[in-house]
Every structure is written in structure tokens, then in C-alpha cells.
Tab-separated table of C-alpha atoms and ligand atoms in Angstrom:
chain	number	residue	atom	x	y	z
Y	1	MET	CA	34.481	-19.525	-5.024
Y	2	SER	CA	31.314	-17.673	-4.139
Y	3	GLU	CA	31.602	-14.245	-2.569
Y	4	VAL	CA	31.690	-14.014	1.236
Y	5	ALA	CA	31.722	-11.204	3.798
Y	6	ARG	CA	34.152	-11.435	6.706
Y	7	ILE	CA	33.316	-10.044	10.116
Y	8	ILE	CA	35.594	-10.021	13.166
Y	9	LEU	CA	33.879	-10.237	16.555
Y	10	ASP	CA	35.838	-10.586	19.802
Y	11	GLY	CA	38.923	-11.348	17.713
Y	12	VAL	CA	37.286	-14.250	15.847
Y	13	GLU	CA	36.708	-14.002	12.089
Y	14	TYR	CA	33.433	-15.321	10.659
Y	15	GLU	CA	32.533	-15.793	7.016
Y	16	LEU	CA	29.016	-14.908	5.917
Y	17	PRO	CA	27.572	-15.786	2.507
Y	18	VAL	CA	26.833	-12.975	0.070
Y	19	ILE	CA	23.587	-13.256	-1.880
Y	20	THR	CA	23.280	-11.613	-5.308
Y	21	GLY	CA	19.869	-10.782	-6.742
Y	22	SER	CA	18.885	-10.938	-10.416
Y	23	GLU	CA	19.513	-7.177	-10.751
Y	24	ASN	CA	22.900	-7.577	-9.062
Y	25	GLU	CA	21.697	-6.368	-5.680
Y	26	LYS	CA	23.977	-7.615	-2.901
Y	27	ALA	CA	23.080	-8.822	0.570
Y	28	ILE	CA	25.024	-10.383	3.424
Y	29	ASP	CA	23.171	-13.412	4.761
Y	30	ILE	CA	23.351	-13.017	8.538
Y	31	SER	CA	20.749	-15.694	9.350
Y	32	LYS	CA	23.361	-17.962	11.025
Y	33	LEU	CA	25.379	-15.175	12.685
Y	34	ARG	CA	23.884	-15.550	16.144
Y	35	GLY	CA	24.356	-19.313	16.136
Y	36	MET	CA	28.020	-18.854	15.165
Y	37	SER	CA	28.949	-15.854	17.301
Y	38	GLY	CA	26.170	-14.951	19.759
Y	39	TYR	CA	25.718	-11.591	17.999
Y	40	ILE	CA	22.573	-10.291	16.343
Y	41	THR	CA	22.283	-7.269	14.033
Y	42	LEU	CA	20.308	-4.162	15.018
Y	43	ASP	CA	18.383	-2.146	12.420
Y	44	PRO	CA	15.337	-0.189	13.707
Y	45	GLY	CA	12.792	0.382	10.956
Y	46	PHE	CA	14.590	-2.298	8.861
Y	47	LYS	CA	16.330	0.501	6.950
Y	48	ASN	CA	19.072	-1.850	5.799
Y	49	THR	CA	17.536	-5.274	6.292
Y	50	GLY	CA	16.116	-7.585	3.642
Y	51	SER	CA	13.394	-9.789	5.103
Y	52	THR	CA	13.028	-12.104	2.122
Y	53	LYS	CA	14.111	-12.993	-1.399
Y	54	SER	CA	11.272	-11.945	-3.675
Y	55	ALA	CA	10.530	-12.301	-7.387
Y	56	ILE	CA	7.552	-9.917	-7.508
Y	57	THR	CA	8.680	-6.287	-7.714
Y	58	PHE	CA	12.022	-4.686	-8.456
Y	59	LEU	CA	12.728	-1.105	-7.580
Y	60	ASP	CA	15.869	0.936	-7.696
Y	61	GLY	CA	15.386	4.013	-5.535
Y	62	GLU	CA	18.470	5.782	-6.861
Y	63	LYS	CA	17.538	5.384	-10.516
Y	64	GLY	CA	13.780	5.722	-10.009
Y	65	ILE	CA	13.026	2.277	-11.511
Y	66	LEU	CA	9.913	0.278	-10.653
Y	67	ARG	CA	8.986	-2.998	-12.353
Y	68	TYR	CA	6.337	-5.609	-11.596
Y	69	ARG	CA	7.613	-9.083	-12.534
Y	70	GLY	CA	10.112	-7.374	-14.834
Y	71	TYR	CA	7.621	-5.109	-16.639
Y	72	PRO	CA	8.296	-1.349	-16.299
Y	73	ILE	CA	5.560	0.500	-14.429
Y	74	GLU	CA	5.380	3.088	-17.220
Y	75	GLN	CA	4.348	0.407	-19.767
Y	76	LEU	CA	1.822	-1.225	-17.457
Y	77	ALA	CA	0.228	2.106	-16.480
Y	78	GLU	CA	-0.052	3.058	-20.132
Y	79	LYS	CA	-1.238	-0.202	-21.667
Y	80	ALA	CA	-2.573	-2.749	-19.171
Y	81	SER	CA	-5.820	-3.173	-17.263
Y	82	PHE	CA	-5.732	-3.386	-13.475
Y	83	ILE	CA	-7.119	-6.920	-13.487
Y	84	GLU	CA	-4.340	-8.009	-15.882
Y	85	VAL	CA	-1.755	-6.475	-13.555
Y	86	ALA	CA	-3.386	-8.221	-10.594
Y	87	TYR	CA	-3.003	-11.532	-12.442
Y	88	LEU	CA	0.602	-10.715	-13.327
Y	89	LEU	CA	1.518	-9.970	-9.717
Y	90	ILE	CA	-0.218	-12.995	-8.248
Y	91	TYR	CA	0.577	-15.646	-10.878
Y	92	GLY	CA	3.929	-14.279	-12.083
Y	93	GLU	CA	3.139	-13.927	-15.814
Y	94	LEU	CA	0.824	-11.811	-17.933
Y	95	PRO	CA	-2.325	-13.840	-18.627
Y	96	ASN	CA	-3.213	-15.155	-22.086
Y	97	LYS	CA	-6.839	-14.721	-23.203
Y	98	THR	CA	-8.064	-17.956	-21.566
Y	99	GLU	CA	-6.294	-17.198	-18.299
Y	100	LEU	CA	-7.595	-13.635	-18.224
Y	101	ASP	CA	-11.166	-14.813	-18.913
Y	102	TYR	CA	-10.914	-17.411	-16.159
Y	103	PHE	CA	-9.578	-14.877	-13.635
Y	104	THR	CA	-12.014	-12.108	-14.607
Y	105	ASN	CA	-15.013	-14.462	-14.469
Y	106	SER	CA	-13.992	-15.950	-11.163
Y	107	VAL	CA	-13.532	-12.503	-9.594
Y	108	SER	CA	-16.856	-11.295	-11.074
Y	109	ASN	CA	-18.644	-14.314	-9.649
Y	110	HIS	CA	-17.632	-13.527	-6.081
Y	111	THR	CA	-18.377	-9.820	-5.789
Y	112	LEU	CA	-21.399	-10.193	-3.500
Y	113	VAL	CA	-20.870	-10.140	0.258
Y	114	HIS	CA	-23.086	-11.924	2.760
Y	115	GLU	CA	-26.205	-9.873	3.518
Y	116	ASP	CA	-25.551	-10.184	7.262
Y	117	MET	CA	-22.497	-7.973	6.844
Y	118	LYS	CA	-24.805	-5.002	6.320
Y	119	ARG	CA	-25.625	-5.230	10.010
Y	120	PHE	CA	-21.990	-4.492	10.862
Y	121	PHE	CA	-22.112	-1.253	8.885
Y	122	ALA	CA	-25.323	-0.259	10.621
Y	123	ALA	CA	-23.554	-0.436	13.994
Y	124	TYR	CA	-20.858	2.123	13.110
Y	125	PRO	CA	-21.219	5.836	13.820
Y	126	ASN	CA	-21.993	7.570	10.522
Y	127	ASN	CA	-18.712	9.493	10.623
Y	128	ALA	CA	-16.689	6.260	11.016
Y	129	HIS	CA	-13.485	6.326	8.966
Y	130	PRO	CA	-13.875	3.871	6.052
Y	131	MET	CA	-10.380	2.403	6.630
Y	132	GLY	CA	-11.403	1.301	10.131
Y	133	MET	CA	-14.562	-0.286	8.748
Y	134	LEU	CA	-12.748	-1.913	5.849
Y	135	SER	CA	-10.072	-3.515	7.990
Y	136	ALA	CA	-12.736	-4.967	10.303
Y	137	MET	CA	-14.920	-6.132	7.405
Y	138	ILE	CA	-12.097	-7.940	5.652
Y	139	ALA	CA	-11.073	-9.719	8.863
Y	140	SER	CA	-14.755	-10.615	9.337
Y	141	LEU	CA	-14.845	-12.384	5.973
Y	142	SER	CA	-12.781	-15.161	7.580
Y	143	THR	CA	-15.746	-15.915	9.844
Y	144	PHE	CA	-18.056	-16.304	6.834
Y	145	TYR	CA	-15.548	-18.642	5.160
Y	146	PRO	CA	-14.237	-20.674	8.120
Y	147	GLU	CA	-12.435	-23.119	5.812
Y	148	SER	CA	-10.043	-20.248	4.989
Y	149	GLN	CA	-8.660	-20.585	8.509
Y	150	ASN	CA	-6.959	-23.870	7.600
Y	151	PRO	CA	-3.596	-22.911	6.087
Y	152	ASN	CA	-2.910	-26.375	4.650
Y	153	ARG	CA	-5.479	-26.498	1.875
Y	154	PRO	CA	-5.090	-27.507	-1.771
Y	155	PHE	CA	-4.106	-24.653	-4.107
Y	156	LYS	CA	-7.585	-24.497	-5.726
Y	157	ASP	CA	-9.126	-23.602	-2.350
Y	158	ILE	CA	-6.459	-21.043	-1.537
Y	159	GLU	CA	-6.928	-19.575	-5.011
Y	160	LEU	CA	-10.649	-19.205	-4.364
Y	161	THR	CA	-9.888	-17.235	-1.181
Y	162	MET	CA	-7.561	-14.959	-3.163
Y	163	HIS	CA	-10.235	-14.366	-5.810
Y	164	ARG	CA	-12.879	-13.772	-3.148
Y	165	VAL	CA	-10.908	-11.067	-1.411
Y	166	ILE	CA	-10.154	-9.281	-4.718
Y	167	ALA	CA	-13.843	-9.505	-5.615
Y	168	LYS	CA	-15.221	-8.352	-2.280
Y	169	LEU	CA	-12.897	-5.521	-1.267
Y	170	PRO	CA	-14.388	-2.996	-3.750
Y	171	THR	CA	-17.908	-4.073	-2.756
Y	172	LEU	CA	-17.183	-3.507	0.930
Y	173	ALA	CA	-15.357	-0.239	0.200
Y	174	ALA	CA	-18.303	1.121	-1.779
Y	175	GLN	CA	-20.753	-0.076	0.867
Y	176	ALA	CA	-18.758	1.722	3.571
Y	177	TYR	CA	-19.093	4.912	1.519
Y	178	LYS	CA	-22.814	4.446	0.891
Y	179	PHE	CA	-23.461	3.842	4.587
Y	180	SER	CA	-21.503	6.969	5.525
Y	181	MET	CA	-23.681	8.952	3.075
Y	182	GLY	CA	-26.900	7.337	4.248
Y	183	HIS	CA	-27.510	6.178	0.677
Y	184	PRO	CA	-28.852	2.773	-0.325
Y	185	ILE	CA	-26.089	0.395	-1.253
Y	186	MET	CA	-25.655	-0.516	-4.909
Y	187	TYR	CA	-25.084	-4.198	-5.527
Y	188	PRO	CA	-22.278	-5.308	-7.833
Y	189	ASN	CA	-23.048	-5.575	-11.528
Y	190	ASN	CA	-21.090	-8.460	-12.985
Y	191	ASP	CA	-21.554	-7.220	-16.550
Y	192	LEU	CA	-19.178	-4.375	-15.755
Y	193	ASN	CA	-15.411	-4.666	-15.548
Y	194	TYR	CA	-13.585	-4.322	-12.222
Y	195	THR	CA	-13.122	-0.548	-12.267
Y	196	GLU	CA	-16.506	0.196	-13.865
Y	197	ASN	CA	-18.215	-1.960	-11.281
Y	198	PHE	CA	-16.515	-0.102	-8.446
Y	199	LEU	CA	-17.482	3.305	-9.857
Y	200	ASN	CA	-21.040	2.105	-10.321
Y	201	MET	CA	-21.290	0.834	-6.740
Y	202	MET	CA	-19.873	4.164	-5.490
Y	203	PHE	CA	-21.813	6.658	-7.570
Y	204	ALA	CA	-24.949	5.067	-8.985
Y	205	LEU	CA	-28.268	5.501	-7.201
Y	206	PRO	CA	-31.362	3.349	-7.659
Y	207	THR	CA	-33.207	6.506	-8.733
Y	208	ASP	CA	-30.769	7.740	-11.391
Y	209	ASP	CA	-28.911	6.400	-14.375
Y	210	TYR	CA	-25.205	6.663	-13.875
Y	211	GLU	CA	-22.996	6.825	-16.910
Y	212	ILE	CA	-19.395	5.869	-16.425
Y	213	ASP	CA	-17.116	8.488	-17.932
Y	214	PRO	CA	-14.288	6.693	-19.786
Y	215	VAL	CA	-11.870	9.433	-18.656
Y	216	VAL	CA	-12.713	8.649	-15.030
Y	217	GLU	CA	-12.459	4.897	-15.574
Y	218	ASP	CA	-9.152	5.217	-17.369
Y	219	ALA	CA	-7.671	7.407	-14.623
Y	220	LEU	CA	-8.846	5.002	-11.943
Y	221	ASN	CA	-7.341	2.048	-13.815
Y	222	LYS	CA	-3.997	3.856	-14.013
Y	223	LEU	CA	-4.019	4.840	-10.346
Y	224	LEU	CA	-4.805	1.310	-9.206
Y	225	ILE	CA	-1.980	-0.099	-11.354
Y	226	LEU	CA	0.506	2.428	-9.984
Y	227	HIS	CA	-0.368	1.385	-6.433
Y	228	ALA	CA	-0.528	-2.370	-7.060
Y	229	ASP	CA	2.754	-3.389	-5.423
Y	230	HIS	CA	5.853	-1.826	-3.949
Y	231	GLU	CA	7.936	-4.718	-2.612
Y	232	GLN	CA	8.584	-4.859	1.154
Y	233	ASN	CA	6.793	-1.666	2.235
Y	234	CYS	CA	5.169	-1.302	5.661
Y	235	SER	CA	1.822	-2.891	4.742
Y	236	ALA	CA	3.251	-5.681	2.544
Y	237	ALA	CA	5.755	-6.571	5.259
Y	238	THR	CA	2.833	-6.599	7.717
Y	239	VAL	CA	0.806	-8.930	5.486
Y	240	ARG	CA	3.773	-11.308	5.208
Y	241	ILE	CA	4.530	-11.270	8.923
Y	242	VAL	CA	0.895	-11.830	9.947
Y	243	GLY	CA	0.578	-14.571	7.315
Y	244	SER	CA	3.796	-16.193	8.533
Y	245	SER	CA	2.008	-17.291	11.711
Y	246	GLN	CA	-0.372	-19.169	9.352
Y	247	ALA	CA	-3.180	-16.746	10.141
Y	248	ASN	CA	-5.664	-16.791	7.251
Y	249	LEU	CA	-5.397	-14.520	4.210
Y	250	TYR	CA	-8.351	-12.315	5.235
Y	251	SER	CA	-6.685	-11.524	8.575
Y	252	ALA	CA	-3.354	-10.826	6.913
Y	253	ILE	CA	-5.015	-8.419	4.432
Y	254	SER	CA	-6.957	-6.781	7.261
Y	255	ALA	CA	-3.636	-6.140	9.045
Y	256	GLY	CA	-2.208	-4.753	5.782
Y	257	ILE	CA	-5.117	-2.303	5.582
Y	258	ALA	CA	-4.430	-1.192	9.160
Y	259	ALA	CA	-0.744	-0.622	8.358
Y	260	LEU	CA	-1.623	1.294	5.201
Y	261	TRP	CA	-3.944	3.646	7.085
Y	262	GLY	CA	-1.106	5.527	8.826
Y	263	PRO	CA	-0.227	8.983	7.424
Y	264	LEU	CA	3.427	7.992	6.975
Y	265	HIS	CA	2.268	5.269	4.551
Y	266	GLY	CA	-0.955	5.163	2.493
Y	267	GLY	CA	-2.778	7.616	4.729
Y	268	ALA	CA	-0.500	10.282	3.258
Y	269	ASN	CA	-2.867	10.781	0.300
Y	270	GLN	CA	-5.605	12.051	2.620
Y	271	ALA	CA	-3.053	13.991	4.689
Y	272	VAL	CA	-1.678	15.735	1.560
Y	273	ILE	CA	-5.041	17.151	0.531
Y	274	GLU	CA	-5.810	18.200	4.103
Y	275	MET	CA	-2.392	19.882	4.292
Y	276	LEU	CA	-2.840	21.697	0.955
Y	277	GLN	CA	-6.284	22.865	2.007
Y	278	MET	CA	-4.898	24.096	5.324
Y	279	ILE	CA	-2.063	25.983	3.566
Y	280	LYS	CA	-4.570	27.525	1.180
Y	281	ASP	CA	-6.944	28.562	3.978
Y	282	ASP	CA	-3.981	30.034	5.848
Y	283	GLY	CA	-3.161	32.386	2.958
Y	284	SER	CA	-0.926	30.160	0.764
Y	285	ASP	CA	2.358	31.356	2.279
Y	286	LEU	CA	4.371	28.400	0.978
Y	287	GLN	CA	7.726	29.457	2.419
Y	288	LYS	CA	6.200	29.526	5.903
Y	289	TRP	CA	5.162	25.867	5.609
Y	290	VAL	CA	8.416	24.771	4.016
Y	291	ASP	CA	10.250	26.445	6.913
Y	292	LYS	CA	7.997	24.696	9.419
Y	293	ALA	CA	8.741	21.347	7.755
Y	294	LYS	CA	12.480	22.032	8.121
Y	295	ASP	CA	12.214	23.070	11.776
Y	296	LYS	CA	13.193	20.095	13.947
Y	297	GLN	CA	11.276	21.578	16.909
Y	298	ASP	CA	8.095	21.560	14.828
Y	299	SER	CA	6.325	18.240	14.197
Y	300	PHE	CA	4.960	19.457	10.835
Y	301	ARG	CA	6.253	17.543	7.787
Y	302	LEU	CA	5.469	18.151	4.156
Y	303	MET	CA	3.069	15.289	3.541
Y	304	GLY	CA	3.618	13.546	0.223
Y	305	PHE	CA	7.330	14.336	0.339
Y	306	GLY	CA	10.102	11.860	1.014
Y	307	HIS	CA	10.331	8.130	0.687
Y	308	ARG	CA	12.261	5.373	2.399
Y	309	VAL	CA	13.686	4.011	-0.840
Y	310	TYR	CA	13.298	6.751	-3.479
Y	311	LYS	CA	15.986	9.359	-2.913
Y	312	ASN	CA	15.952	10.738	-6.443
Y	313	PHE	CA	12.399	10.631	-7.730
Y	314	ASP	CA	9.376	8.382	-7.387
Y	315	PRO	CA	8.533	7.099	-10.896
Y	316	ARG	CA	4.895	6.720	-9.879
Y	317	ALA	CA	4.703	10.404	-8.889
Y	318	LYS	CA	6.015	11.400	-12.305
Y	319	ILE	CA	3.214	9.462	-14.053
Y	320	ILE	CA	0.581	10.665	-11.587
Y	321	LYS	CA	1.533	14.320	-11.920
Y	322	LYS	CA	0.972	14.122	-15.660
Y	323	ALA	CA	-2.223	12.102	-15.202
Y	324	ALA	CA	-3.548	14.746	-12.776
Y	325	ASP	CA	-3.047	17.427	-15.432
Y	326	ASP	CA	-4.701	15.248	-18.121
Y	327	VAL	CA	-7.696	14.278	-15.999
Y	328	LEU	CA	-8.428	17.808	-14.828
Y	329	ASP	CA	-8.042	19.040	-18.363
Y	330	LYS	CA	-10.329	16.390	-19.873
Y	331	LEU	CA	-12.944	16.827	-17.158
Y	332	GLY	CA	-12.699	20.615	-17.450
Y	333	ILE	CA	-11.885	21.057	-13.765
Y	334	ASP	CA	-9.818	23.941	-12.476
Y	335	ASP	CA	-8.542	22.885	-9.060
Y	336	PRO	CA	-6.628	25.611	-7.169
Y	337	VAL	CA	-5.249	22.885	-4.917
Y	338	LEU	CA	-3.390	21.387	-7.930
Y	339	ASP	CA	-1.828	24.764	-8.643
Y	340	LEU	CA	-0.831	25.089	-4.999
Y	341	ALA	CA	0.673	21.586	-5.052
Y	342	LYS	CA	2.790	22.474	-8.083
Y	343	GLN	CA	4.014	25.697	-6.469
Y	344	LEU	CA	4.816	23.899	-3.228
Y	345	GLU	CA	6.760	21.252	-5.124
Y	346	LYS	CA	8.751	24.000	-6.848
Y	347	VAL	CA	9.579	25.824	-3.606
Y	348	ALA	CA	10.573	22.623	-1.799
Y	349	LEU	CA	12.676	21.242	-4.651
Y	350	GLN	CA	14.792	24.407	-4.718
Y	351	ASP	CA	15.405	24.263	-0.993
Y	352	GLU	CA	18.786	22.971	0.229
Y	353	TYR	CA	17.144	20.983	3.078
Y	354	PHE	CA	15.033	18.933	0.652
Y	355	ILE	CA	17.829	18.594	-1.920
Y	356	GLU	CA	20.365	17.359	0.659
Y	357	ARG	CA	17.998	14.750	2.031
Y	358	GLY	CA	16.693	13.583	-1.336
Y	359	LEU	CA	13.104	14.529	-0.484
Y	360	TYR	CA	10.888	14.451	-3.587
Y	361	PRO	CA	7.131	14.227	-4.087
Y	362	ASN	CA	6.026	10.612	-3.654
Y	363	VAL	CA	3.084	8.717	-5.182
Y	364	ASP	CA	0.663	10.309	-2.741
Y	365	PHE	CA	1.486	13.926	-3.474
Y	366	TYR	CA	-0.677	14.138	-6.596
Y	367	SER	CA	-2.957	11.085	-6.326
Y	368	GLY	CA	-5.446	12.850	-4.038
Y	369	ILE	CA	-5.920	15.582	-6.610
Y	370	ILE	CA	-7.023	13.014	-9.180
Y	371	TYR	CA	-9.283	11.252	-6.688
Y	372	ARG	CA	-10.928	14.608	-5.916
Y	373	ALA	CA	-11.452	15.213	-9.622
Y	374	LEU	CA	-13.075	11.760	-9.917
Y	375	GLY	CA	-15.518	12.748	-7.157
Y	376	ILE	CA	-14.029	10.465	-4.504
Y	377	PRO	CA	-14.302	11.952	-1.006
Y	378	THR	CA	-11.069	12.628	0.926
Y	379	GLU	CA	-11.656	9.959	3.579
Y	380	MET	CA	-11.907	7.345	0.820
Y	381	PHE	CA	-8.476	8.118	-0.665
Y	382	THR	CA	-6.605	5.554	1.419
Y	383	VAL	CA	-9.343	3.035	0.682
Y	384	MET	CA	-8.577	3.570	-3.017
Y	385	PHE	CA	-4.941	2.859	-2.264
Y	386	ALA	CA	-5.972	-0.365	-0.486
Y	387	ILE	CA	-7.973	-1.527	-3.524
Y	388	GLY	CA	-4.927	-0.856	-5.698
Y	389	ARG	CA	-2.445	-2.507	-3.326
Y	390	LEU	CA	-4.537	-5.644	-2.746
Y	391	PRO	CA	-3.034	-7.781	-5.575
Y	392	GLY	CA	0.429	-6.892	-4.276
Y	393	TRP	CA	-0.459	-7.974	-0.744
Y	394	ILE	CA	-1.903	-11.227	-2.079
Y	395	ALA	CA	1.182	-11.868	-4.227
Y	396	GLN	CA	3.457	-11.189	-1.243
Y	397	TRP	CA	1.419	-13.503	0.982
Y	398	LYS	CA	1.348	-16.265	-1.671
Y	399	GLU	CA	5.104	-16.032	-2.196
Y	400	MET	CA	5.691	-16.242	1.556
Y	401	VAL	CA	3.476	-19.360	1.776
Y	402	GLU	CA	5.051	-20.999	-1.293
Y	403	ASN	CA	8.560	-20.366	0.045
Y	404	SER	CA	7.525	-21.932	3.387
Y	405	GLU	CA	9.033	-18.926	5.105
Y	406	PRO	CA	9.469	-19.259	8.884
Y	407	ILE	CA	7.355	-17.243	11.284
Y	408	GLY	CA	8.467	-13.598	11.340
Y	409	ARG	CA	9.928	-12.916	14.738
Y	410	PRO	CA	12.639	-10.258	15.097
Y	411	ARG	CA	15.071	-10.232	17.998
Y	412	GLN	CA	15.954	-7.248	20.180
Y	413	VAL	CA	18.726	-5.778	22.273
Y	414	TYR	CA	17.313	-5.586	25.773
Y	415	VAL	CA	18.156	-2.282	27.509
Y	416	GLY	CA	15.781	-2.460	30.507
Y	417	ALA	CA	16.421	-3.124	34.200
Y	418	THR	CA	18.568	-6.095	35.143
Y	419	GLU	CA	17.184	-8.638	37.630
Y	420	ARG	CA	15.771	-7.157	40.851
Y	421	ASN	CA	13.545	-8.452	43.636
Y	422	TYR	CA	9.883	-7.665	44.088
Y	423	LYS	CA	9.153	-5.257	46.963
Y	424	PRO	CA	5.847	-5.183	48.823
Y	425	LEU	CA	3.791	-1.984	48.414
Y	426	ASP	CA	4.771	-0.453	51.799
Y	427	GLU	CA	8.493	-0.732	50.947
Y	428	ARG	CA	8.283	1.156	47.613
O	501	ACO	N1	9.121	16.822	5.478
O	501	ACO	C1	10.212	17.316	6.126
O	501	ACO	N2	11.312	16.588	6.449
O	501	ACO	C2	11.305	15.302	6.076
O	501	ACO	C3	10.228	14.717	5.394
O	501	ACO	C4	9.100	15.527	5.099
O	501	ACO	N3	8.059	15.022	4.464
O	501	ACO	N4	10.498	13.416	5.163
O	501	ACO	C5	11.715	13.186	5.672
O	501	ACO	N5	12.221	14.318	6.232
O	501	ACO	C6	13.551	14.505	6.832
O	501	ACO	C7	13.624	13.850	8.198
O	501	ACO	O1	13.290	14.783	9.234
O	501	ACO	C8	15.083	13.461	8.248
O	501	ACO	O2	15.863	14.608	8.495
O	501	ACO	P1	17.239	14.494	9.342
O	501	ACO	O3	18.152	13.659	8.498
O	501	ACO	O4	17.677	15.901	9.492
O	501	ACO	O5	16.878	13.849	10.640
O	501	ACO	C9	15.389	13.028	6.811
O	501	ACO	O6	14.477	13.787	6.009
O	501	ACO	C10	15.195	11.530	6.555
O	501	ACO	O7	13.853	11.197	6.915
O	501	ACO	P2	13.423	9.894	7.708
O	501	ACO	O8	12.153	10.169	8.432
O	501	ACO	O9	14.580	9.380	8.510
O	501	ACO	O10	13.197	8.920	6.492
O	501	ACO	P3	12.364	7.577	6.519
O	501	ACO	O11	12.855	6.780	5.393
O	501	ACO	O12	12.389	6.969	7.874
O	501	ACO	O13	10.843	8.070	6.271
O	501	ACO	C11	8.885	8.766	5.167
O	501	ACO	C12	10.247	8.083	5.031
O	501	ACO	C13	8.087	8.138	6.343
O	501	ACO	C14	8.074	8.555	3.889
O	501	ACO	C15	9.087	10.286	5.416
O	501	ACO	O14	9.770	10.862	4.317
O	501	ACO	C16	7.790	11.038	5.683
O	501	ACO	O15	7.349	11.090	6.837
O	501	ACO	N6	7.137	11.626	4.616
O	501	ACO	C17	5.864	12.283	4.773
O	501	ACO	C18	4.741	11.244	4.793
O	501	ACO	C19	4.473	10.629	3.422
O	501	ACO	O16	4.365	11.305	2.424
O	501	ACO	N7	4.342	9.288	3.423
O	501	ACO	C20	4.015	8.531	2.188
O	501	ACO	C21	5.186	7.718	1.757
O	501	ACO	S1	4.818	6.900	0.236
O	501	ACO	C22	3.886	5.597	0.682
O	501	ACO	O17	3.984	5.042	1.735
O	501	ACO	C23	2.959	5.114	-0.240
């Protein structure tokens, strides 16, 4: 007999099915509980709630394991290209040569964005945050491809939308940067691979030759792979929930970008560098800032520390820390902020408060240091995260569509006023 959970409510016992995942993860299926008993479950922040069954990414926060479609992140970061990983996440298997050529060519063929979109950029203030622009631009793509608004299209058409968004996000990201600099935009060059093309659009100028440093390209490839998916995180859950209303893919990705922007999620990479800079400018008294982070009356938190699911270590942070050392070494950069980050990590990891709560550096603690070394400005860090996370968002959206998941609509426990009668103004 399959495993069940028993719950007693108002003296009545109910049996709930237990679901076991392929890595032996256990869940109690409460989807019929309200119908049976009138009770719902309450779990703010979904700390203990699974929203879906998913075959994309497995992570074990206690053991520090992260795998995309079964492949360990360490192997992918070491050996794969980002575009291969994107294919793996979206289609479920590593591509063979023909499949990789098809995917790469299709993405390369859709890198241009409509010329009219330049007018949107022109309307923004020149200090506009690129994440705000990017979210709006991606949502706007749905208006240039109105057919994308029909959710019931053949797979070939949906696939084209997926390829278009992968192709156009780096173009729009680089354009946002160029506009903020007042530089002419660089059009995509389809002879370059995905990461080379992005670097070229960011850093080339019509007046100068720009040579792509293989160290820079390699580091970027690794960073994008490490960010490519992370199961039901805040932005992926947002993409799935927006998509569950049958809103088009561009809108769902735009919402994912908005969710990622927050400093408790992807925006942490910008916040970490700003924090390290502030600590440095303040005299580098690390204990003072660690104490502030521990003080419950103080809103300061150590950015880049802590994670909802990793309570031991974040395997991505381990790879990134080493990559940061390698990149700075190869590029001959001596960044005092990296030294400060290492010292801060040391102080925090010896502190009882951080040990007790399982607070370790997360993926964002060291990624900003590499982005700085690659010449990427601080405000673009979260944009880089978005480019990396895009295949994950698409894979999550596709899985949700293929599973015909119902519209995402949580319930609540109402704690407001009970019924009362309206009073005219002069009686209040
Ligand atoms: N500095 C100081 N204390 C912290 C920190 C931190 N960075 N993170 C968590 N804590 C403390 C909390 O105050 C809480 O203490 P308490 O038990 O005494 O109340 C305890 O650790 C648990 O923290 P929660 O906020 O309940 O954990 P949650 O899972 O809700 O939050 C989060 C996780 C948002 C990542 C949090 O650790 C945080 O704010 N970190 C800093 C921001 C950051 O780096 N975000 C990037 C995450 S990675 C990513 O999204 C890609």
C-alpha cells in the first residue's frame, strides 16, 4: 500500500497521499484537504510548500547539491557552454551536434530587435536602472509579436517565441547599457557565439576594434551557467504563476525580471558590492558591520549571506569564489574589495550567530567581484543574472504549460474586520 499521512481535525481522521520524488524527497499532497475537511494550510513565504512537481533542477540544501536535469553543476560549469546548458534546461537532454546547431542558429537568427524599440530607450532618464528598462522592454516584445499572446499555438510557434526571447534579451540588455552611457548601440554580430556577441554589443565601439579576451568570455560563460536555474525560487515561481493565467511568455519573463531585481533575490549582487564599498569607505571595521547585521533593531543585513534552501553551503558560491580568484589573477587585477569580501566571510563564518542560523555566502557574494573585473558596471550586475537565469525561467514556464498546471491562486486566512454596516461621513 502506498504511504499516506494521517491528520486529525475536529476529531475526524483524514488520509493524505504522500508523494516521493526521484531523489526520495517526500511531500504530503494536501490539494484535496479543504474539500475533505474545510481546512487549508498556512505557510507565508512558502517556506515548506511545494508548488509543483518538476523534472528540471534538483538541489539539496543540506548537502550543497545542485544538478540541472541530473547533471552536477560543477561538471556543467567546468565543461559546457551556456547555450548547451540552455538547451539542456529547456529540452531536457544535452543536445547532439545537429540539435545544438539548430538551436544556436535559430537563436543567432533572432538577435535583432525592432528598430522602433530604440525610441523607448530614448524616453528614459539617462540614470534609469537597466532592470526597470529590461523588464519593460521584454514585456513590450509581446506587442511586436502579437501572435505570442495566443497560448494555444502549435509547439513550433511557441518554440520560436522561446528562441526569440533568448536571442533578444542580451541585445536589449546591451542597448540599455549603451543608452545609459550615451554611446551608439552596437548591433548583434551573428558570427559570434552567444557570450562573445553579448560582450561585443556591450564593449565594442564603432570607432575601435574590440578584441574579446578568452579569459573574460570563459568567466562569463561560467557565471551564466551557474545562474541558469535554481528550481522554485522567487523569480521562477513568479514566471510560473504569471504564465499560469495563460499570459504570454514575454510577460511572464518580464515579471520574472521584476522579481529578480529585489535585493533579497538577484539584486543582492549589486547590493553586495555597494555594501563592501561602504564598509571599505567607512574604515573596514568588519566586526562593526557583523554586529550590525546581528542586531535585530538594525535593518542592516550582510548582503550575499544566507539562503532560503542552502543552510550548509551554496555550491555555486564555492565555484564562484575560486573563479573570482582565477579571473583576477589572469587579468592581473588586484581588487581590494575581493580581499575585504574574503575577510568578511572569515569573520562572519566564525560568529555563533551565523553558524547557528546556517548563514553562508551565497552565489551573489562573489559574483559581483568577477563582473567588476570583466568591466561590467554595478547597475548591470542583476541584468547579468537575468541573462543567466533566462533559460531556467523558460524551462519552468514550458514545464508548467506542458503539465497543464491550473492557475496559481493561493488561499488566505482572513483576519480583518467581520461584517459591519456603512456609516455616513457625519456619523464617523
Ligand atoms: N544577515 C544577517 N542575518 C540574516 C541574514 C543576513 N544576510 N540572512 C538571514 N538572517 C537571519 C534572519 O534575521 C533570521 O534570524 P532569526 O532566526 O533570529 O529571526 C534567520 O537568519 C533566518 O533568516 P530568514 O530571513 O528567516 O531566512 P529566509 O529564508 O526567509 O531568507 C534570504 C533568505 C532572503 C536570502 C536572507 O538570508 C537574506 O536576506 N540574505 C541577504 C540577501 C541576499 O544575499 N539575497 C540573495 C539570496 S541568493 C539569490 O536569491 C540568488
